[in-house]
PDB file of C-alpha atoms in Angstrom:
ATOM      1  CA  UNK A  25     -21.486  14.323 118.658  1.00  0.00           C
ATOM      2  CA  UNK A  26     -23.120  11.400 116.730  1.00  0.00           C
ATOM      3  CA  UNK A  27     -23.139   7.900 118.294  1.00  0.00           C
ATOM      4  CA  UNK A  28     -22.385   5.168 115.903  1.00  0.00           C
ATOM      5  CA  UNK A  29     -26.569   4.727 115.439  1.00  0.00           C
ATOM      6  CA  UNK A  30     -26.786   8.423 114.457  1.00  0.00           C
ATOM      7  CA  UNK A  31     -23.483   7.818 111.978  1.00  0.00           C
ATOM      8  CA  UNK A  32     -25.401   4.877 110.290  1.00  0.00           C
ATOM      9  CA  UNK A  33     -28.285   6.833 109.533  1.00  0.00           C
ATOM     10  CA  UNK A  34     -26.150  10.130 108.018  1.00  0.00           C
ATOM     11  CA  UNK A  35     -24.550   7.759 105.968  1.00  0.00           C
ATOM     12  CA  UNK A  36     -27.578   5.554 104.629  1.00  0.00           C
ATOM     13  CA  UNK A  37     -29.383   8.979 103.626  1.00  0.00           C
ATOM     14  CA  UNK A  38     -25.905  10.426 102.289  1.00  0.00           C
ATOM     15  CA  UNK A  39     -25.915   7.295  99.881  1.00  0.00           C
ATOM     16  CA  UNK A  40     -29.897   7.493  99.031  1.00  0.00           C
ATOM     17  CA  UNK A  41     -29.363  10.634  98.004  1.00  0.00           C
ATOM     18  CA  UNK A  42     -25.906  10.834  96.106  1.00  0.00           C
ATOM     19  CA  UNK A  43     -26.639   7.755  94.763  1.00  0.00           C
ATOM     20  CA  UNK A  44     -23.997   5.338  93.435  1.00  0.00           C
ATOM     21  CA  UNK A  45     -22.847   5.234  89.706  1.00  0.00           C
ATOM     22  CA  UNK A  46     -21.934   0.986  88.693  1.00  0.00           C
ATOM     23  CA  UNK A  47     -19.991   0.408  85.205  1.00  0.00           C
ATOM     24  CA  UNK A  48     -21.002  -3.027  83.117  1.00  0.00           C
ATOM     25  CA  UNK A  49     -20.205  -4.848  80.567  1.00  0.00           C
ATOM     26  CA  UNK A  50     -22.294  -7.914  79.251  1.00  0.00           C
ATOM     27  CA  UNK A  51     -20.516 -11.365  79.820  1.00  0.00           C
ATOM     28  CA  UNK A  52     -20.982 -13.835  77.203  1.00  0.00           C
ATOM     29  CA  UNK A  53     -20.942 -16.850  78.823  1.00  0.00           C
ATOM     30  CA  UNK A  54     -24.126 -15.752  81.275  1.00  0.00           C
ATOM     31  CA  UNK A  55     -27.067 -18.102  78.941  1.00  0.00           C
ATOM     32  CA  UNK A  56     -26.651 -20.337  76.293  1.00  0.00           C
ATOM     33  CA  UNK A  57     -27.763 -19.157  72.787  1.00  0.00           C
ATOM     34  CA  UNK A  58     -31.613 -19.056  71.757  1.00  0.00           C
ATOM     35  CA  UNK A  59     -32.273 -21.097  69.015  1.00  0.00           C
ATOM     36  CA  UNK A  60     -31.206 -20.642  65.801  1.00  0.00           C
ATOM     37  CA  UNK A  61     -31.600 -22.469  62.336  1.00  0.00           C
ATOM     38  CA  UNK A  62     -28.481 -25.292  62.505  1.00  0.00           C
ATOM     39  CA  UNK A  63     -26.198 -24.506  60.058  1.00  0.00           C
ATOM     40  CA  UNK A  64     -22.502 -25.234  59.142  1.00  0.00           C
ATOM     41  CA  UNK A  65     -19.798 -24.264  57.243  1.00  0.00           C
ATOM     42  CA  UNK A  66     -15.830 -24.185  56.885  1.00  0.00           C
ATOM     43  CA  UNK A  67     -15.277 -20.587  55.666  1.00  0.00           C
ATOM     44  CA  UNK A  68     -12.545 -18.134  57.031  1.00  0.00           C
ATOM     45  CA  UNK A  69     -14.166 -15.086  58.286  1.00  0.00           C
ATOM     46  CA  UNK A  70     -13.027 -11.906  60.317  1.00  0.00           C
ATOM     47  CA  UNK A  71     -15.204 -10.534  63.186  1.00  0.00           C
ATOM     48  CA  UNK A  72     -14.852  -6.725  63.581  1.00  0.00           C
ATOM     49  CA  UNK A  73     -15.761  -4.344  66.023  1.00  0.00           C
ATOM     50  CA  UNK A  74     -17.038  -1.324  64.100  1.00  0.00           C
ATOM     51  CA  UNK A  75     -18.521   0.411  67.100  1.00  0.00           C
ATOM     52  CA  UNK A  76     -15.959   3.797  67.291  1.00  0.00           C
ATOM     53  CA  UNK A  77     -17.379   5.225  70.282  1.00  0.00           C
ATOM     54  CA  UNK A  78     -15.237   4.435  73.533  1.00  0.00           C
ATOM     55  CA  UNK A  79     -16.872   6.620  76.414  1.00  0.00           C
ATOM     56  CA  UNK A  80     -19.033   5.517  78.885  1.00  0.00           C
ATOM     57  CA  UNK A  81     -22.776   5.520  78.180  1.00  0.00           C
ATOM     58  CA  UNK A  82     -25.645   6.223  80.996  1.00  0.00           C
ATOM     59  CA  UNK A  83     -28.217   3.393  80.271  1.00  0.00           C
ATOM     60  CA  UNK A  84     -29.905   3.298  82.600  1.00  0.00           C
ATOM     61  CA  UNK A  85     -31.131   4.437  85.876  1.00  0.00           C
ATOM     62  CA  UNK A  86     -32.508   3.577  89.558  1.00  0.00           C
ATOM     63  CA  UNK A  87     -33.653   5.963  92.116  1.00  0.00           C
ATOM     64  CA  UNK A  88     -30.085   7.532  92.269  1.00  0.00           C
ATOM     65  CA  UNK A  89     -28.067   4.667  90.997  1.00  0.00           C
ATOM     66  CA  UNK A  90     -26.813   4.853  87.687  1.00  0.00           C
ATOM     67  CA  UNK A  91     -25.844   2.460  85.457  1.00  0.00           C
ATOM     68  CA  UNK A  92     -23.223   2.961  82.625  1.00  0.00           C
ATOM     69  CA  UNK A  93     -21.778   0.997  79.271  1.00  0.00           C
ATOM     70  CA  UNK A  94     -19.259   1.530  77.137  1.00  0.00           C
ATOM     71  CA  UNK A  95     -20.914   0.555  73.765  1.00  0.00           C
ATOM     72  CA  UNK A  96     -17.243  -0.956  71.876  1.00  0.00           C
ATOM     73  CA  UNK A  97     -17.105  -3.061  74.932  1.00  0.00           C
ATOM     74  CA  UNK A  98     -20.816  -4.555  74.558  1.00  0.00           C
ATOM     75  CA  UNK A  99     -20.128  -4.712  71.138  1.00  0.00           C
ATOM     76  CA  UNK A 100     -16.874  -6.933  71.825  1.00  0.00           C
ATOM     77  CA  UNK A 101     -19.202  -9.007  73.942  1.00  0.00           C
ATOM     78  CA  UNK A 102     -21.452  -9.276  70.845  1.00  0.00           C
ATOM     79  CA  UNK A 103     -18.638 -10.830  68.714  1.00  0.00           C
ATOM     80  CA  UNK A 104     -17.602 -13.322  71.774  1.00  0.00           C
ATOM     81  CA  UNK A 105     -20.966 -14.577  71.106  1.00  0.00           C
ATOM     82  CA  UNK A 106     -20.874 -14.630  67.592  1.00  0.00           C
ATOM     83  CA  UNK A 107     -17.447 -16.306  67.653  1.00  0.00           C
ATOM     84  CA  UNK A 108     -18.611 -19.232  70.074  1.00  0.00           C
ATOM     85  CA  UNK A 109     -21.644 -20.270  68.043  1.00  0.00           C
ATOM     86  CA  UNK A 110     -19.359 -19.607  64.762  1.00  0.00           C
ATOM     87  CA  UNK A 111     -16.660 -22.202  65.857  1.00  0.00           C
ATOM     88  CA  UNK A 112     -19.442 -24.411  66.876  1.00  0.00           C
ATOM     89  CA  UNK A 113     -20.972 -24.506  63.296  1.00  0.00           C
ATOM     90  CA  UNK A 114     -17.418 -25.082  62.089  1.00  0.00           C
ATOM     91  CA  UNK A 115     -16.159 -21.982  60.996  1.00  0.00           C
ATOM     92  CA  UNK A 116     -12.611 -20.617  61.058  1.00  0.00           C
ATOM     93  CA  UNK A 117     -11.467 -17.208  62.124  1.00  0.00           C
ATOM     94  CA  UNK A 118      -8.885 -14.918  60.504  1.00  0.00           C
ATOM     95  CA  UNK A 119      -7.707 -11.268  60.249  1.00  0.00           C
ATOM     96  CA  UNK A 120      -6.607 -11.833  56.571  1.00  0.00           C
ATOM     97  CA  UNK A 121      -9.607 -13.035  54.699  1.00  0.00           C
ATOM     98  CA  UNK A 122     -12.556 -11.070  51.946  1.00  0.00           C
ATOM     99  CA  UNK A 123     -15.242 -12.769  54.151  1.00  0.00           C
ATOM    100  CA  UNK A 124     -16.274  -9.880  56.658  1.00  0.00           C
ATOM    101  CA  UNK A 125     -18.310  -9.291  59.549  1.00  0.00           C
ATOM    102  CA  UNK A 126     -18.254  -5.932  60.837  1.00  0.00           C
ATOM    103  CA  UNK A 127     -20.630  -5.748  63.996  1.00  0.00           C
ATOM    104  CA  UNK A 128     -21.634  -2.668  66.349  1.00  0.00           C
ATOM    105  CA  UNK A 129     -23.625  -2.441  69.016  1.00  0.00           C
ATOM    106  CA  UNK A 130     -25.548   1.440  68.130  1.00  0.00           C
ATOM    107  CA  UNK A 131     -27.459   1.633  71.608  1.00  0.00           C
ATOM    108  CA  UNK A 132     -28.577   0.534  75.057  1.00  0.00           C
ATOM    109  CA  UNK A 133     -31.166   1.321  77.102  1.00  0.00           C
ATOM    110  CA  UNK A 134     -32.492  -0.385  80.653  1.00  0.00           C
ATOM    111  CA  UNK A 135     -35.623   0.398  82.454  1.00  0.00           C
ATOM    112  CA  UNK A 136     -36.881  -0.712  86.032  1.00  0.00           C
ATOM    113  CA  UNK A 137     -40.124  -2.051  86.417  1.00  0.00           C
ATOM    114  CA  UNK A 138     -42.987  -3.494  88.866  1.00  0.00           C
ATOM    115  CA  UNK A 139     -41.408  -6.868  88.975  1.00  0.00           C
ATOM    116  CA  UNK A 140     -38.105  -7.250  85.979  1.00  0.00           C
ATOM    117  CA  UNK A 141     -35.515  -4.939  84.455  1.00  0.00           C
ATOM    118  CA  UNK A 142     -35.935  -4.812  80.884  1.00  0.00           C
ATOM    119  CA  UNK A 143     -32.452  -4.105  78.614  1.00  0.00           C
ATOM    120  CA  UNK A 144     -32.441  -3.558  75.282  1.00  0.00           C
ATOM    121  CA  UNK A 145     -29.947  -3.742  72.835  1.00  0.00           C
ATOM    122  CA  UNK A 146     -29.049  -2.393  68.860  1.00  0.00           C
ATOM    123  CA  UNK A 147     -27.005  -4.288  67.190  1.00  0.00           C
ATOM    124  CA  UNK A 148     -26.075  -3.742  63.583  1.00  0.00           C
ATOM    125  CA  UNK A 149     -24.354  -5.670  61.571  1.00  0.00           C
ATOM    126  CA  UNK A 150     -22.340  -5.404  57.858  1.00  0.00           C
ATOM    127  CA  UNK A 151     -21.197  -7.979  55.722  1.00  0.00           C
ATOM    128  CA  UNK A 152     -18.046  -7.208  53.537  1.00  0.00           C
ATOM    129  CA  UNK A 153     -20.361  -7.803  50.312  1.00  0.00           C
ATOM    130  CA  UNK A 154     -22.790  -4.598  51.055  1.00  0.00           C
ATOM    131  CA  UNK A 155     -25.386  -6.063  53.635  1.00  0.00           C
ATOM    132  CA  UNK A 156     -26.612  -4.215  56.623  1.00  0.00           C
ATOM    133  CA  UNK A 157     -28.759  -5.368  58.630  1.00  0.00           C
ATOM    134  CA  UNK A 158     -29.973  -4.016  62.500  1.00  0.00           C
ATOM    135  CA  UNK A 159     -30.761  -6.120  65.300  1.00  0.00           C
ATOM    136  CA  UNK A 160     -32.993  -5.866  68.236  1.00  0.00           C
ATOM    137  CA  UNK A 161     -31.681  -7.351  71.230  1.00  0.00           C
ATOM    138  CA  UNK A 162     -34.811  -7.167  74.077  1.00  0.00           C
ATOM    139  CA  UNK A 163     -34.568  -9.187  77.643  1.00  0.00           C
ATOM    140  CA  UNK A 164     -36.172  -8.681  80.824  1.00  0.00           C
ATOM    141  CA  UNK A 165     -35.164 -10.106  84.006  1.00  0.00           C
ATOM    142  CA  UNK A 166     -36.839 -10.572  87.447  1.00  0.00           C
ATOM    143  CA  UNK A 167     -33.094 -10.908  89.141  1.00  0.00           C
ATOM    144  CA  UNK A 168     -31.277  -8.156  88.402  1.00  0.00           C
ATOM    145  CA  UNK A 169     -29.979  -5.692  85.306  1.00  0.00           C
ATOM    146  CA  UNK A 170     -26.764  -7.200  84.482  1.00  0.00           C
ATOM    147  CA  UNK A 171     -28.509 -10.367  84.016  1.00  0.00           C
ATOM    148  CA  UNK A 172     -31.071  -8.407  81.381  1.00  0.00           C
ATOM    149  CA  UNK A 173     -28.164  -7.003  79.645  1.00  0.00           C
ATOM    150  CA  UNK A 174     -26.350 -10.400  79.249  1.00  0.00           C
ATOM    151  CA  UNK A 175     -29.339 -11.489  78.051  1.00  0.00           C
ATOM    152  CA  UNK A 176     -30.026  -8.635  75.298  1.00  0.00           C
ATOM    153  CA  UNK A 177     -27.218  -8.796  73.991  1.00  0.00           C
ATOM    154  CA  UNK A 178     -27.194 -13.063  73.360  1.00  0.00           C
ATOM    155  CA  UNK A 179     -30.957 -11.934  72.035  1.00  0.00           C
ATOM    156  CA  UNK A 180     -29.064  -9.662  69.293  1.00  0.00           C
ATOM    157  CA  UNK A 181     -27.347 -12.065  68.261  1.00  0.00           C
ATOM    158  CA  UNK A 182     -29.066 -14.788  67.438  1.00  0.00           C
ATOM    159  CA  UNK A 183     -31.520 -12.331  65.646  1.00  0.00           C
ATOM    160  CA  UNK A 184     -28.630 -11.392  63.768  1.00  0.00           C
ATOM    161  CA  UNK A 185     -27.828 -15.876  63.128  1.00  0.00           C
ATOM    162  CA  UNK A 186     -31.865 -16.416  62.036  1.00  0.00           C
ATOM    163  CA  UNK A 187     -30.652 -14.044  59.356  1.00  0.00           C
ATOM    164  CA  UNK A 188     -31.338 -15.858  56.000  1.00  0.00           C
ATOM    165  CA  UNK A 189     -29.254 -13.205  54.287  1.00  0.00           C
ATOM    166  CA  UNK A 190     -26.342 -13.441  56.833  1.00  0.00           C
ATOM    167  CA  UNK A 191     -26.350 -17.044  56.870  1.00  0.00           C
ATOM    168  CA  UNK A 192     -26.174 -17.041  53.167  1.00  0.00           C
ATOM    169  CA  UNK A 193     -22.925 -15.186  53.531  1.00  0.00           C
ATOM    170  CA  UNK A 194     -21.547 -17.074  56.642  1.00  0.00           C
ATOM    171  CA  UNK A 195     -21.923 -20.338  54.277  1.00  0.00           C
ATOM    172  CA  UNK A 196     -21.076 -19.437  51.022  1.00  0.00           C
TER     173      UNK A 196
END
């Protein structure tokens, strides 16, 4: 029989090996935005999610952990973002306007290093007048991955915000 010592033990190695498999999806609230160009405007616009896939993503892995997204869901994260910093420079948000933003986040990947997690993001974007445009979203963090994936995806978007062309159509 195995004492309760042994029991520990069977079940450490049991879990080293299996490994464990952890869902996530970004929060938006986790940093405030990098800087971006201050800019305002009063325009209607519609944020969409154009990101059609809905399964579950590996992107990333640890030893035996394993680390899934579901890409719609980051990308609904992305347009939290986008929405927050939006209202901020005065904008106003509608399902029924000609003033599109169609967003999608394409891919993530995460990577374990020496000493931070590294996350990075793709996020493209698609204005309702033609423009598409693909963002890089890249963060590393010492703490953990869920704090490098908040952090790629806030990256994205203010990429996507320094966009001359995009802020162009935000404010015209």
């Amino acid at each position: 029989m195995f004492n309760k010592k042994d029991l520990f033990w069977v079940l450490l190695l049991f879990l080293v090996i299996a490994g464990c498999s952890h869902r996530y999806v970004p929060n938006a609230s986790t940093f405030s935005l990098d800087y971006i160009n201050e800019f305002s405007s009063t325009n209607s616009i519609s944020l969409e999610n154009a990101q059609t896939a809905t399964e579950d993503i590996l992107f990333a892995t640890n030893m035996a952990h394993k680390f899934y997204g579901n890409l719609k869901a980051w990308t609904e994260t992305a347009i939290a973002i986008t929405q927050r910093e939006l209202t901020k420079r005065g904008m106003q948000f509608t399902k029924n306007t000609s003033k599109k933003l169609k967003l999608s986040v394409t891919s993530a990947k995460g990577t374990f290093g020496f000493s931070a997690v590294r996350v990075e993001i793709t996020l493209e974007a698609e204005t309702s007048d033609g423009y598409v445009n693909t963002y890089i979203g890249d963060n590393r963090s010492p703490w953990t991955l869920y704090r490098a994936a908040d952090g790629a995806v806030m990256r994205a978007v203010a990429q996507m915000l320094r966009d001359g062309k995009i802020v162009d159509y935000l404010t015209k």
